[in-house]
Amino acid sequence: MERKRTAEAVHSPALAPPSLTHPADPDQARLDAATATFRMLADPTRLHILWILAQGEADVTALTEACGASRTAVSQHLAKLRFTGLVDTRREGRRIIYRIRDGHLSRLVREGLNHADHVVTGEPAHE
């Protein structure tokens, strides 16, 4: 028997561990938080940095080389991403290593770029 997947069912505590449940309908605070996240993704350099970090941790030098922006620009974007809580850091000797704070953001970045791939290539959309 196939279970019908509605927004309410997907977020039902009976179907998911408590840490994975979310309200079926977002309130204003959640809409505002999502808008702030999407705003941070709206810059091509920041999105590229986040895509690189979705693959794994990196320092400023690696990010600069990978995304082709200046070290100053990458550092400024990382400061914004860190200030808004989208990335975390840890120290490794003299280097600062950056990483995406949670899996939700990694998946969001990947899905956004997968969607863009379909738009650019003309491939049909899929689930």
mmCIF file of C-alpha atoms in Angstrom, residues 6 15 30 36 40 48 52 88 91 118 127:
data_model
loop_
_atom_site.group_PDB
_atom_site.id
_atom_site.type_symbol
_atom_site.label_atom_id
_atom_site.label_comp_id
_atom_site.label_asym_id
_atom_site.label_seq_id
_atom_site.Cartn_x
_atom_site.Cartn_y
_atom_site.Cartn_z
ATOM 1 C CA THR A 6 1.078 15.452 1.694
ATOM 2 C CA LEU A 15 6.786 9.432 9.985
ATOM 3 C CA ARG A 30 10.529 31.127 8.871
ATOM 4 C CA ALA A 36 17.590 35.995 4.080
ATOM 5 C CA MET A 40 22.786 35.359 0.340
ATOM 6 C CA HIS A 48 30.063 29.479 -6.257
ATOM 7 C CA ILE A 52 32.630 24.507 -3.472
ATOM 8 C CA ASP A 88 31.394 27.951 10.169
ATOM 9 C CA ARG A 91 41.519 26.856 12.793
ATOM 10 C CA HIS A 118 18.235 21.992 -16.660
ATOM 11 C CA GLU A 127 11.643 14.864 -9.485
#
